[in-house]
Coordinates of C-alpha atoms in Angstrom, one line a residue:
R107 CA 0.0 0.0 0.0
V108 CA 1.3 3.5 -0.9
S109 CA -0.5 6.3 0.8
G110 CA 0.7 9.9 1.1
G111 CA 4.0 8.8 -0.5
T112 CA 4.6 6.2 2.3
Q113 CA 4.9 2.6 1.3
T114 CA 3.6 -0.1 3.7
Q115 CA 3.7 -3.9 3.2
I116 CA 0.4 -5.4 4.3
A117 CA 0.7 -9.0 3.1
D118 CA 3.6 -11.4 2.5
I119 CA 3.8 -14.3 0.0
T120 CA 6.6 -16.8 0.7
D121 CA 5.7 -19.1 -2.3
L122 CA 8.7 -19.7 -4.6
I123 CA 8.8 -18.7 -8.2
T124 CA 11.2 -20.1 -10.9
P125 CA 13.4 -17.7 -12.9
G126 CA 12.7 -17.6 -16.6
T127 CA 9.1 -18.9 -16.1
T128 CA 5.9 -17.1 -17.2
Y129 CA 3.0 -16.9 -14.7
S130 CA -0.6 -15.6 -14.9
V131 CA -1.0 -13.1 -12.1
K132 CA -4.4 -11.6 -11.2
I133 CA -5.6 -9.0 -8.6
E134 CA -9.3 -8.8 -7.7
R135 CA -10.6 -5.9 -5.8
S136 CA -14.0 -5.9 -4.0
G137 CA -14.7 -2.9 -1.8
T138 CA -11.9 -2.7 0.8
S139 CA -10.5 -6.1 0.0
I140 CA -8.1 -7.5 -2.6
V141 CA -7.1 -11.0 -3.4
V142 CA -3.9 -11.9 -5.4
Y143 CA -3.9 -15.0 -7.6
R144 CA -1.1 -16.9 -9.4
N145 CA -2.2 -19.3 -12.2
N146 CA -5.7 -18.9 -10.8
V147 CA -4.7 -20.0 -7.3
A148 CA -5.3 -17.5 -4.5
L149 CA -2.0 -16.7 -2.7
A150 CA -2.7 -13.8 -0.5
S151 CA -5.5 -11.4 0.6
A152 CA -5.6 -8.1 2.4
S153 CA -8.1 -5.5 3.5
D154 CA -7.6 -1.7 3.8
A155 CA -9.8 1.3 3.5
T156 CA -7.6 2.8 0.8
F157 CA -8.5 0.0 -1.6
L158 CA -12.1 1.3 -1.9
T159 CA -11.1 4.4 -3.9
G160 CA -7.4 3.9 -4.6
K161 CA -5.6 2.5 -7.6
V162 CA -4.6 -1.2 -7.9
G163 CA -1.7 -2.3 -10.1
F164 CA 1.3 -4.5 -10.6
G165 CA 4.9 -3.6 -9.9
S166 CA 8.3 -5.2 -9.2
R167 CA 11.3 -4.3 -7.1
N168 CA 14.9 -5.7 -6.8
D169 CA 14.6 -8.1 -9.7
T170 CA 14.1 -8.3 -13.5
C171 CA 10.4 -9.3 -13.4
T172 CA 8.4 -7.9 -16.3
F173 CA 4.6 -7.8 -17.0
D174 CA 2.8 -8.0 -20.3
N175 CA -0.6 -8.9 -21.7
L176 CA -2.4 -6.8 -19.0
N177 CA -6.2 -7.1 -19.0
V178 CA -8.4 -4.8 -16.9
T179 CA -12.0 -5.9 -16.2
V180 CA -14.6 -3.7 -14.4
G181 CA -17.4 -5.4 -12.6
T182 CA -17.8 -9.1 -12.3
P183 CA -14.9 -10.7 -14.2
P184 CA -15.8 -13.8 -16.4
P185 CA -14.7 -17.1 -14.9
T186 CA -11.2 -18.1 -15.6
P187 CA -10.9 -21.7 -16.8
T188 CA -9.0 -24.0 -14.5
P189 CA -5.5 -24.6 -15.9
T190 CA -4.9 -28.1 -17.1
A191 CA -1.6 -29.9 -16.7
T192 CA 0.8 -29.6 -19.6
P193 CA 1.7 -33.1 -21.0
T194 CA 5.3 -34.3 -21.2
P195 CA 6.8 -32.8 -24.4
T196 CA 7.2 -35.2 -27.3
P197 CA 9.1 -34.8 -30.5
T198 CA 5.9 -33.3 -32.1
P199 CA 4.5 -30.8 -31.7
T200 CA 7.1 -28.4 -30.7
P201 CA 6.5 -27.2 -27.1
S202 CA 6.1 -23.5 -26.6
D203 CA 8.5 -23.3 -23.5
G204 CA 7.4 -19.7 -23.0
I205 CA 8.5 -18.7 -26.5
P206 CA 6.3 -15.9 -27.8
A207 CA 4.1 -16.7 -30.8
A208 CA 5.4 -15.9 -34.2
L209 CA 4.7 -12.6 -35.9
R210 CA 5.7 -14.3 -39.1
T211 CA 6.5 -17.9 -39.9
V212 CA 9.1 -18.6 -42.6
N213 CA 9.2 -22.2 -43.7
V214 CA 12.5 -23.4 -45.3
S215 CA 13.6 -26.8 -46.7
S216 CA 17.3 -26.5 -47.4
V217 CA 20.5 -25.1 -45.9
S218 CA 20.6 -22.3 -48.5
T219 CA 17.0 -21.2 -47.9
L220 CA 17.7 -21.4 -44.1
Q221 CA 20.6 -19.1 -44.5
T222 CA 18.6 -16.7 -46.7
A223 CA 15.8 -16.6 -44.1
I224 CA 18.3 -15.9 -41.3
N225 CA 19.9 -13.1 -43.4
N226 CA 16.4 -11.5 -43.9
A227 CA 15.1 -12.2 -40.4
I228 CA 13.2 -9.5 -38.4
P229 CA 12.0 -9.5 -34.8
G230 CA 9.2 -12.1 -34.3
D231 CA 10.2 -14.4 -37.2
H232 CA 10.0 -18.1 -36.6
I233 CA 12.2 -19.8 -39.2
V234 CA 11.1 -23.4 -39.4
L235 CA 13.3 -26.0 -41.2
V236 CA 11.5 -29.0 -42.6
N237 CA 12.3 -32.2 -40.8
G238 CA 15.1 -34.2 -42.4
S239 CA 18.9 -34.6 -42.5
Y240 CA 21.1 -31.8 -43.8
S241 CA 24.8 -31.7 -44.4
L242 CA 26.6 -28.6 -43.4
S243 CA 29.6 -28.1 -45.6
A244 CA 29.9 -24.5 -44.3
S245 CA 28.7 -23.0 -41.1
V246 CA 25.3 -21.5 -40.7
S247 CA 25.8 -17.9 -39.7
V248 CA 23.5 -15.6 -37.6
S249 CA 25.3 -12.3 -37.8
S250 CA 24.1 -8.9 -36.5
K251 CA 20.5 -10.1 -36.2
N252 CA 18.5 -8.7 -33.3
G253 CA 15.1 -9.8 -32.0
T254 CA 13.5 -8.3 -28.9
A255 CA 12.5 -9.8 -25.6
A256 CA 8.8 -9.7 -26.7
N257 CA 9.6 -10.9 -30.2
P258 CA 12.8 -13.0 -30.5
I259 CA 14.0 -14.5 -33.7
V260 CA 13.4 -18.3 -33.5
I261 CA 15.3 -20.8 -35.6
Q262 CA 13.8 -24.2 -35.1
A263 CA 13.2 -27.7 -36.5
A264 CA 9.7 -28.4 -37.6
S265 CA 9.5 -30.7 -34.6
I266 CA 11.8 -31.3 -31.7
L267 CA 14.8 -33.3 -32.9
G268 CA 13.2 -33.6 -36.3
V269 CA 16.2 -32.1 -38.1
T270 CA 19.7 -33.7 -38.1
F271 CA 22.8 -31.7 -39.1
T272 CA 25.8 -33.7 -40.4
G273 CA 28.9 -32.5 -42.1
T274 CA 31.7 -30.3 -40.8
G275 CA 29.9 -26.9 -40.6
A276 CA 29.1 -25.2 -37.3
F277 CA 26.3 -23.0 -36.2
N278 CA 27.6 -19.5 -35.4
V279 CA 25.7 -16.7 -33.7
T280 CA 27.7 -13.5 -33.8
S281 CA 26.9 -9.9 -32.6
S282 CA 23.2 -10.8 -32.3
S283 CA 20.6 -10.7 -29.6
Y284 CA 17.3 -12.5 -28.7
I285 CA 18.0 -15.5 -30.9
I286 CA 16.5 -18.9 -30.0
I287 CA 17.8 -22.1 -31.5
Q288 CA 15.5 -25.0 -30.9
G289 CA 15.0 -28.7 -31.7
F290 CA 18.1 -29.7 -33.8
R291 CA 20.3 -32.8 -33.7
F292 CA 24.0 -31.8 -34.1
T293 CA 25.8 -35.0 -35.2
G294 CA 28.4 -33.7 -37.6
S295 CA 32.2 -33.7 -37.4
T296 CA 34.1 -30.8 -35.9
G297 CA 36.7 -31.4 -38.6
S298 CA 40.5 -31.2 -38.6
S299 CA 40.3 -27.6 -37.6
G300 CA 38.5 -28.4 -34.4
A301 CA 35.5 -26.1 -35.2
D302 CA 33.1 -25.9 -32.3
G303 CA 29.5 -27.1 -32.7
L304 CA 27.3 -24.1 -31.7
N305 CA 28.9 -20.8 -30.9
L306 CA 27.5 -17.6 -29.2
N307 CA 30.1 -14.9 -29.9
G308 CA 29.6 -11.3 -28.8
S309 CA 25.8 -11.8 -28.5
N310 CA 23.2 -11.2 -25.8
N311 CA 20.0 -12.8 -24.5
C312 CA 20.2 -15.9 -26.7
R313 CA 18.7 -19.3 -25.9
I314 CA 19.8 -22.8 -26.9
T315 CA 17.0 -25.2 -26.1
R316 CA 15.8 -28.7 -26.7
N317 CA 18.7 -29.7 -29.0
Y318 CA 20.8 -32.9 -29.1
F319 CA 24.6 -32.9 -29.4
H320 CA 26.6 -36.0 -30.4
M321 CA 29.4 -34.9 -32.7
T322 CA 32.5 -36.7 -34.0
D323 CA 35.6 -35.0 -32.8
S324 CA 39.0 -35.5 -34.4
I325 CA 40.6 -32.7 -32.4
K326 CA 39.8 -30.6 -29.3
A327 CA 36.4 -28.9 -29.7
Y328 CA 33.6 -27.5 -27.6
W329 CA 30.1 -28.5 -28.5
T330 CA 28.5 -25.3 -27.1
Y331 CA 30.8 -22.3 -26.7
I332 CA 30.0 -18.8 -25.3
T333 CA 32.6 -16.2 -25.8
G334 CA 33.0 -12.5 -26.6
A335 CA 31.1 -9.5 -25.1
G336 CA 27.7 -10.9 -24.4
D337 CA 25.5 -11.7 -21.4
D338 CA 22.2 -13.2 -20.3
H339 CA 22.1 -16.4 -22.3
R340 CA 20.2 -19.6 -21.4
I341 CA 21.2 -23.1 -22.3
D342 CA 18.4 -25.5 -21.4
H343 CA 16.8 -28.9 -22.0
N344 CA 19.6 -30.1 -24.3
E345 CA 21.3 -33.5 -24.4
Y346 CA 25.1 -33.8 -24.7
A347 CA 26.0 -37.4 -25.3
N348 CA 29.2 -39.5 -25.5
K349 CA 32.3 -37.4 -26.1
P350 CA 35.6 -39.4 -26.0
A351 CA 37.8 -36.6 -27.4
E352 CA 39.3 -33.6 -25.7
G353 CA 37.1 -30.6 -25.1
C354 CA 34.0 -29.8 -23.0
F355 CA 30.3 -30.2 -23.8
I356 CA 29.8 -26.5 -22.7
V357 CA 32.3 -23.7 -22.2
V358 CA 31.4 -20.2 -20.9
Y359 CA 34.1 -17.5 -21.2
G360 CA 33.7 -13.9 -22.3
T361 CA 36.1 -11.3 -23.8
S362 CA 39.8 -11.8 -23.9
S363 CA 41.0 -8.2 -24.2
P364 CA 40.5 -7.3 -21.5
Y365 CA 39.4 -10.6 -19.9
D366 CA 35.8 -10.7 -18.8
M367 CA 33.1 -13.3 -18.2
S368 CA 29.7 -13.6 -19.9
K369 CA 27.3 -12.5 -17.2
R370 CA 24.1 -14.1 -15.9
V371 CA 24.3 -17.3 -18.0
R372 CA 21.8 -19.8 -17.0
I373 CA 22.4 -23.5 -17.7
D374 CA 19.5 -25.7 -16.7
H375 CA 17.6 -29.0 -17.3
N376 CA 20.3 -30.5 -19.5
Y377 CA 21.4 -34.1 -19.7
L378 CA 25.1 -34.4 -19.9
H379 CA 26.5 -37.9 -20.1
G380 CA 29.4 -40.0 -21.5
Q381 CA 32.2 -37.5 -21.4
T382 CA 35.0 -40.0 -21.3
F383 CA 38.2 -38.1 -22.4
T384 CA 41.0 -39.4 -20.1
G385 CA 43.8 -37.0 -20.9
A386 CA 45.6 -34.9 -18.3
N387 CA 43.0 -32.1 -18.5
G388 CA 40.2 -30.8 -20.7
G389 CA 37.4 -33.3 -20.4
E390 CA 35.0 -31.5 -18.2
A391 CA 31.3 -31.6 -19.0
I392 CA 31.0 -27.9 -18.2
R393 CA 33.7 -25.3 -17.8
F394 CA 32.6 -22.0 -16.4
G395 CA 35.5 -19.6 -16.8
D396 CA 39.3 -20.1 -16.7
S397 CA 42.3 -19.0 -14.7
N398 CA 42.4 -15.6 -16.5
R399 CA 38.8 -14.9 -15.4
Q400 CA 38.8 -16.4 -11.9
N401 CA 38.4 -13.1 -10.1
I402 CA 35.5 -11.9 -12.3
D403 CA 32.0 -12.0 -11.0
A404 CA 29.9 -14.0 -13.5
F405 CA 26.6 -14.4 -11.6
G406 CA 26.0 -17.7 -13.4
L407 CA 23.2 -20.1 -12.5
I408 CA 23.8 -23.8 -13.1
E409 CA 20.7 -25.7 -11.9
F410 CA 18.6 -28.8 -12.4
N411 CA 21.1 -30.6 -14.7
L412 CA 21.7 -34.3 -14.7
F413 CA 25.4 -35.4 -15.0
E414 CA 25.7 -39.1 -15.5
S415 CA 28.4 -41.6 -16.4
N416 CA 31.1 -39.0 -17.1
T417 CA 34.2 -41.0 -16.5
G418 CA 37.1 -38.9 -17.9
D419 CA 38.1 -35.7 -16.2
V420 CA 38.1 -35.5 -12.4
E421 CA 36.1 -32.3 -12.8
V422 CA 32.7 -32.9 -14.2
F423 CA 31.7 -29.3 -13.5
S424 CA 34.7 -27.0 -13.4
N425 CA 34.1 -23.5 -11.9
K426 CA 36.8 -20.9 -12.7
S427 CA 35.0 -17.6 -12.1
S428 CA 33.3 -15.9 -9.1
S429 CA 29.8 -15.3 -7.7
N430 CA 28.1 -18.3 -9.4
T431 CA 25.4 -20.6 -8.0
I432 CA 25.5 -24.3 -8.7
R433 CA 22.3 -25.8 -7.2
Y434 CA 19.7 -28.6 -7.5
N435 CA 21.8 -30.7 -9.9
T436 CA 22.1 -34.5 -9.8
L437 CA 25.5 -36.2 -10.3
R438 CA 25.2 -40.0 -10.6
N439 CA 27.9 -42.6 -11.4
N440 CA 30.5 -40.1 -12.5
T441 CA 34.3 -40.2 -12.0
G442 CA 34.5 -36.5 -11.4
S443 CA 33.2 -33.8 -9.1
I444 CA 31.8 -30.3 -8.8
V445 CA 35.0 -28.4 -8.5
L446 CA 35.5 -24.8 -7.5
R447 CA 38.9 -24.8 -9.1
H448 CA 39.2 -21.0 -9.2
G449 CA 37.1 -18.1 -8.1
D450 CA 35.5 -16.8 -4.9
D451 CA 32.0 -16.3 -3.5
N452 CA 30.4 -19.3 -5.1
T453 CA 27.4 -21.2 -3.7
V454 CA 27.0 -25.0 -4.1
E455 CA 23.5 -25.8 -2.7
G456 CA 21.0 -28.7 -2.7
N457 CA 22.8 -31.0 -5.1
F458 CA 22.4 -34.8 -5.1
L459 CA 25.7 -36.6 -5.5
I460 CA 25.0 -40.3 -5.7
D461 CA 27.1 -43.4 -6.3
G462 CA 30.3 -43.4 -8.5
Q463 CA 33.2 -41.1 -7.6
N464 CA 31.5 -37.8 -7.6
G465 CA 31.6 -35.2 -4.9
I466 CA 32.6 -31.5 -4.3
R467 CA 36.1 -30.0 -4.1
F468 CA 36.9 -26.4 -3.6
Y469 CA 39.6 -23.7 -3.4
G470 CA 39.3 -19.9 -3.0
D471 CA 37.4 -17.7 -0.6
N472 CA 33.9 -17.2 0.8
H473 CA 32.2 -20.2 -0.7
K474 CA 29.0 -21.7 0.7
I475 CA 28.7 -25.5 0.4
I476 CA 25.2 -26.0 1.9
G477 CA 22.3 -28.5 1.9
N478 CA 24.0 -31.1 -0.4
Y479 CA 23.3 -34.8 -0.2
F480 CA 26.2 -37.3 -0.7
S481 CA 25.5 -41.0 -0.8
G482 CA 27.3 -44.1 -2.0
D483 CA 30.5 -42.3 -3.1
S484 CA 33.5 -44.5 -3.6
G485 CA 36.1 -41.9 -4.5
T486 CA 39.4 -41.2 -2.8
G487 CA 42.1 -38.5 -3.0
V488 CA 41.0 -35.7 -5.3
L489 CA 37.8 -37.7 -5.8
S490 CA 36.9 -37.7 -2.1
T491 CA 33.3 -37.0 -1.3
L492 CA 34.1 -33.5 0.0
G493 CA 37.6 -32.2 -0.6
I494 CA 38.7 -29.0 1.0
G495 CA 42.0 -28.0 -0.6
N496 CA 45.2 -26.5 0.4
G497 CA 46.5 -23.6 -1.7
N498 CA 49.9 -23.0 -3.1
I499 CA 49.3 -19.2 -3.0
A500 CA 47.4 -17.1 -0.5
D501 CA 45.3 -15.1 -3.1
A502 CA 45.7 -16.0 -6.7
P503 CA 45.7 -13.2 -9.3
G504 CA 44.1 -13.5 -12.7
G505 CA 46.1 -15.8 -14.9
N506 CA 47.6 -17.8 -12.0
T507 CA 46.9 -21.5 -12.5
G508 CA 47.8 -22.6 -9.0
Y509 CA 45.5 -23.4 -6.1
D510 CA 44.0 -20.5 -4.2
Q511 CA 44.1 -21.0 -0.4
P512 CA 40.5 -21.5 0.9
N513 CA 39.5 -18.8 3.3
N514 CA 36.3 -18.3 5.2
C515 CA 34.2 -20.9 3.5
I516 CA 31.0 -22.4 5.0
V517 CA 30.3 -26.1 4.9
A518 CA 26.9 -26.5 6.6
F519 CA 23.7 -28.6 6.6
N520 CA 25.0 -31.3 4.4
T521 CA 24.2 -35.0 4.7
F522 CA 26.9 -37.7 4.1
V523 CA 25.7 -41.3 4.2
G524 CA 27.4 -44.5 3.2
N525 CA 30.5 -43.1 1.5
S526 CA 34.0 -44.6 1.4
T527 CA 35.5 -41.2 2.2
N528 CA 33.6 -38.3 3.6
V529 CA 35.4 -35.0 4.3
V530 CA 39.1 -34.6 3.5
F531 CA 41.1 -31.4 4.1
G532 CA 44.4 -30.6 2.5
L533 CA 43.9 -31.9 -1.0
Q534 CA 46.6 -30.7 -3.5
G535 CA 48.5 -27.4 -2.9
T536 CA 50.9 -27.3 0.0
S537 CA 50.6 -27.6 3.7
S538 CA 51.9 -24.0 4.0
F539 CA 48.5 -22.7 2.7
P540 CA 45.9 -24.8 4.5
A541 CA 42.2 -23.9 4.6
T542 CA 41.6 -21.1 7.1
G543 CA 38.5 -19.9 8.9
T544 CA 36.3 -22.7 7.6
V545 CA 32.9 -23.1 9.3
F546 CA 32.0 -26.8 9.5
A547 CA 28.5 -26.8 11.1
N548 CA 25.3 -28.8 11.4
N549 CA 26.3 -31.6 9.0
I550 CA 25.3 -35.3 9.3
L551 CA 28.1 -37.8 8.6
Q552 CA 27.3 -41.5 8.8
S553 CA 29.5 -44.3 7.4
D554 CA 30.7 -47.7 8.5
S555 CA 34.1 -47.5 6.7
G556 CA 37.1 -45.2 6.7
T557 CA 37.3 -41.8 8.5
L558 CA 34.6 -39.2 8.7
V559 CA 36.8 -36.1 8.7
S560 CA 40.5 -36.4 7.8
S561 CA 43.4 -34.3 6.4
S562 CA 45.8 -35.6 3.7
S563 CA 48.3 -32.7 4.2
G564 CA 48.6 -30.0 6.8
T565 CA 46.2 -28.9 9.5
P566 CA 43.2 -26.6 8.8
S567 CA 43.5 -23.3 10.7
G568 CA 40.8 -21.5 12.6
T569 CA 38.1 -23.9 11.8
I570 CA 34.7 -23.5 13.6
W571 CA 33.3 -26.9 14.3
E572 CA 29.8 -27.0 15.7
G573 CA 26.5 -28.8 15.7
N574 CA 27.6 -31.9 13.6
I575 CA 26.2 -35.4 14.1
L576 CA 28.6 -38.4 13.5
W577 CA 27.5 -42.0 13.4
G578 CA 28.6 -45.4 12.2
A579 CA 31.7 -47.6 12.5
A580 CA 33.9 -45.0 10.7
S581 CA 36.4 -43.2 12.9
N582 CA 35.8 -39.6 13.8
G583 CA 39.2 -38.3 12.5
I584 CA 40.4 -34.8 13.1
I585 CA 37.1 -33.2 14.2
P586 CA 37.4 -32.1 17.8
A587 CA 35.0 -33.6 20.4
S588 CA 33.4 -30.2 21.0
G589 CA 32.3 -30.0 17.3
F590 CA 30.0 -33.0 17.2
T591 CA 27.6 -35.4 18.9
R592 CA 28.0 -39.1 18.2
V593 CA 24.4 -40.2 18.0
N594 CA 22.2 -42.2 15.6
P595 CA 20.5 -39.6 13.4
L596 CA 17.8 -42.1 12.5
L597 CA 18.2 -41.9 8.7
S598 CA 16.0 -44.2 6.7
L599 CA 15.8 -44.9 3.0
G600 CA 12.6 -43.4 1.7
Q601 CA 11.0 -41.9 -1.3
F602 CA 13.2 -41.6 -4.4
S603 CA 15.8 -43.8 -2.7
V604 CA 17.0 -40.9 -0.5
Y605 CA 17.9 -41.1 3.2
R606 CA 15.9 -38.8 5.4
I607 CA 15.6 -38.2 9.1
A608 CA 12.7 -39.4 11.1
S609 CA 10.3 -37.3 13.2
N610 CA 12.1 -38.4 16.4
S611 CA 15.6 -37.9 15.0
P612 CA 18.0 -36.0 17.3
A613 CA 18.7 -33.8 14.3
V614 CA 15.3 -32.2 14.5
N615 CA 15.4 -28.6 15.6
A616 CA 19.0 -29.2 16.9
S617 CA 21.2 -27.0 14.7
V618 CA 23.6 -24.6 16.3
N619 CA 23.5 -20.8 15.5
S620 CA 20.7 -21.4 13.0
A621 CA 20.1 -17.7 12.7
N622 CA 23.4 -17.4 10.9
Y623 CA 22.0 -19.3 7.9
G624 CA 19.0 -17.3 7.0
Y625 CA 19.9 -17.7 3.3
L626 CA 19.2 -21.5 3.6
T627 CA 15.4 -21.3 3.1
T628 CA 14.7 -24.8 1.8
D629 CA 16.1 -28.3 2.2
F630 CA 17.1 -30.8 -0.5
D631 CA 13.5 -31.8 -1.0
G632 CA 12.5 -28.1 -1.6
Q633 CA 10.6 -28.0 1.7
S634 CA 10.7 -24.9 3.8
R635 CA 13.4 -24.3 6.5
T636 CA 12.6 -21.7 9.1
G637 CA 13.4 -21.1 12.8
T638 CA 15.8 -23.6 14.3
R639 CA 16.7 -25.8 11.4
D640 CA 17.2 -29.5 11.5
I641 CA 20.8 -30.8 11.2
G642 CA 21.8 -32.1 7.8
A643 CA 20.4 -31.5 4.3
D644 CA 16.9 -32.7 5.2
E645 CA 14.3 -30.7 7.2
Y646 CA 11.7 -33.1 8.6
S647 CA 8.4 -32.3 7.0
T648 CA 5.1 -33.9 6.0
A649 CA 4.8 -31.5 3.1
S650 CA 5.0 -32.7 -0.5
I651 CA 8.5 -33.2 -1.9
V652 CA 9.3 -30.5 -4.5
R653 CA 12.8 -31.5 -5.5
R654 CA 14.4 -34.9 -5.9
P655 CA 17.2 -36.6 -7.7
L656 CA 16.7 -36.0 -11.4
T657 CA 16.2 -38.7 -14.0
T658 CA 16.2 -38.6 -17.8
T659 CA 12.5 -37.8 -17.8
D660 CA 13.2 -34.4 -16.2
V661 CA 15.9 -33.1 -18.5
G662 CA 17.0 -33.0 -22.1
P663 CA 15.0 -32.2 -25.2
N664 CA 11.9 -34.1 -24.1
G665 CA 12.2 -33.3 -20.4
L666 CA 9.6 -31.5 -18.4

């Protein structure tokens, strides 16, 4: 309510919204009362005398929310039909995915007519390539073409995965904006020059969605490559399959003179599997930055991806920039981890790391490793379940390829159950630069083998140990007695084959200094965490489970 220039909050809605999603929002006013609806479900109501004669409208603060298609009805509004569930997308028809309707549809049936249509494209064009197989002897080029947020330029197959590209040509988007590429199979060869598959160079606000990548590499190549001066891209619902050669599925960089990172890149709902390159380096599924860009804030969001059976590089996701969030992903049966190799101020939250040799390892400052679930991990050394590194330099400048000493990082509210190794300090680097100021709090560690907390080299300095629960035949290790309680947390295997605490678990409402973790608002199931939180990644609740370990039905071109 705004009255006399004074703004007053009179109702609060704590329901979550998903970035990049379109919602129907409705406000109904009746006398002195208003009701706010989202997707025809009432979320909040309030009463105030000013509503009787004042103005009612929509607005947004502190975010990038936008409103369009505004309808105003005076009197009794017509009934709004109850929304029906959207069926699982299938190869035909093409799902809308929030893509605006075409202002003009341009149907093409060859590579040459596709290129001509792209050259002549205007905002709102949907360029639709007839299903079939097409050989690219030269690259398809989208150069200096600009759609708008309301009317992007869409380049798509007639149906999802209905078009297959072979040959040695790539797909290049340069100096363009608001371009959407949807529904193609990229199965060609990167050629002897190592041409990358799909490139976004110096472009903004582009989207790569519901494509399939399985290319034949004869030399190092990246299958999706973001570089140059450009921000705000989304890579979603793609499948990246079976890459035995050097080079990553996805690489995100930025400019090189000066070095910068592409900002606010969102990578979500992709299925990344079968990256099996076993060279010394260069076989990550995703690389986000590099040593030259390690101190640059990228504000990337990597969420809801499924990494599976990537058995080459020890880094499945390699973070090499700052201020990124890696959350709600599932890693299953990999020989590689989420690794914060470079950069500061990153958050790794709510991920499921299950079986195989996949975990989390980090270097650098001010990271948050919170609310993650580790189960059945068999890795050791650099593939330990949670590796907290040593540095070989106190504070790495841009371009330095060493290990940045970890300082002031938070490891809290995680659950470790049934792993061969659990938490290992002192990985790589030197004992002269051990982790300092680590907060290790409110975690559950349960195992019948090995050591729960150990150090491979050096002694961590200034660690705050508090509120942890240890259980099982595994030895305690270096954690001091004041930092844990040895008690059965009453974990049981439940829905979606995940271990959760029982209602009578000693973890319930037992966390220490819970108020320090106000940013941790949900558990790994997506259930609310308020007040004195439960120890570990699970908050005991009878509410519906919102998040769970991902499967192939959730991600990729035909994922939800």
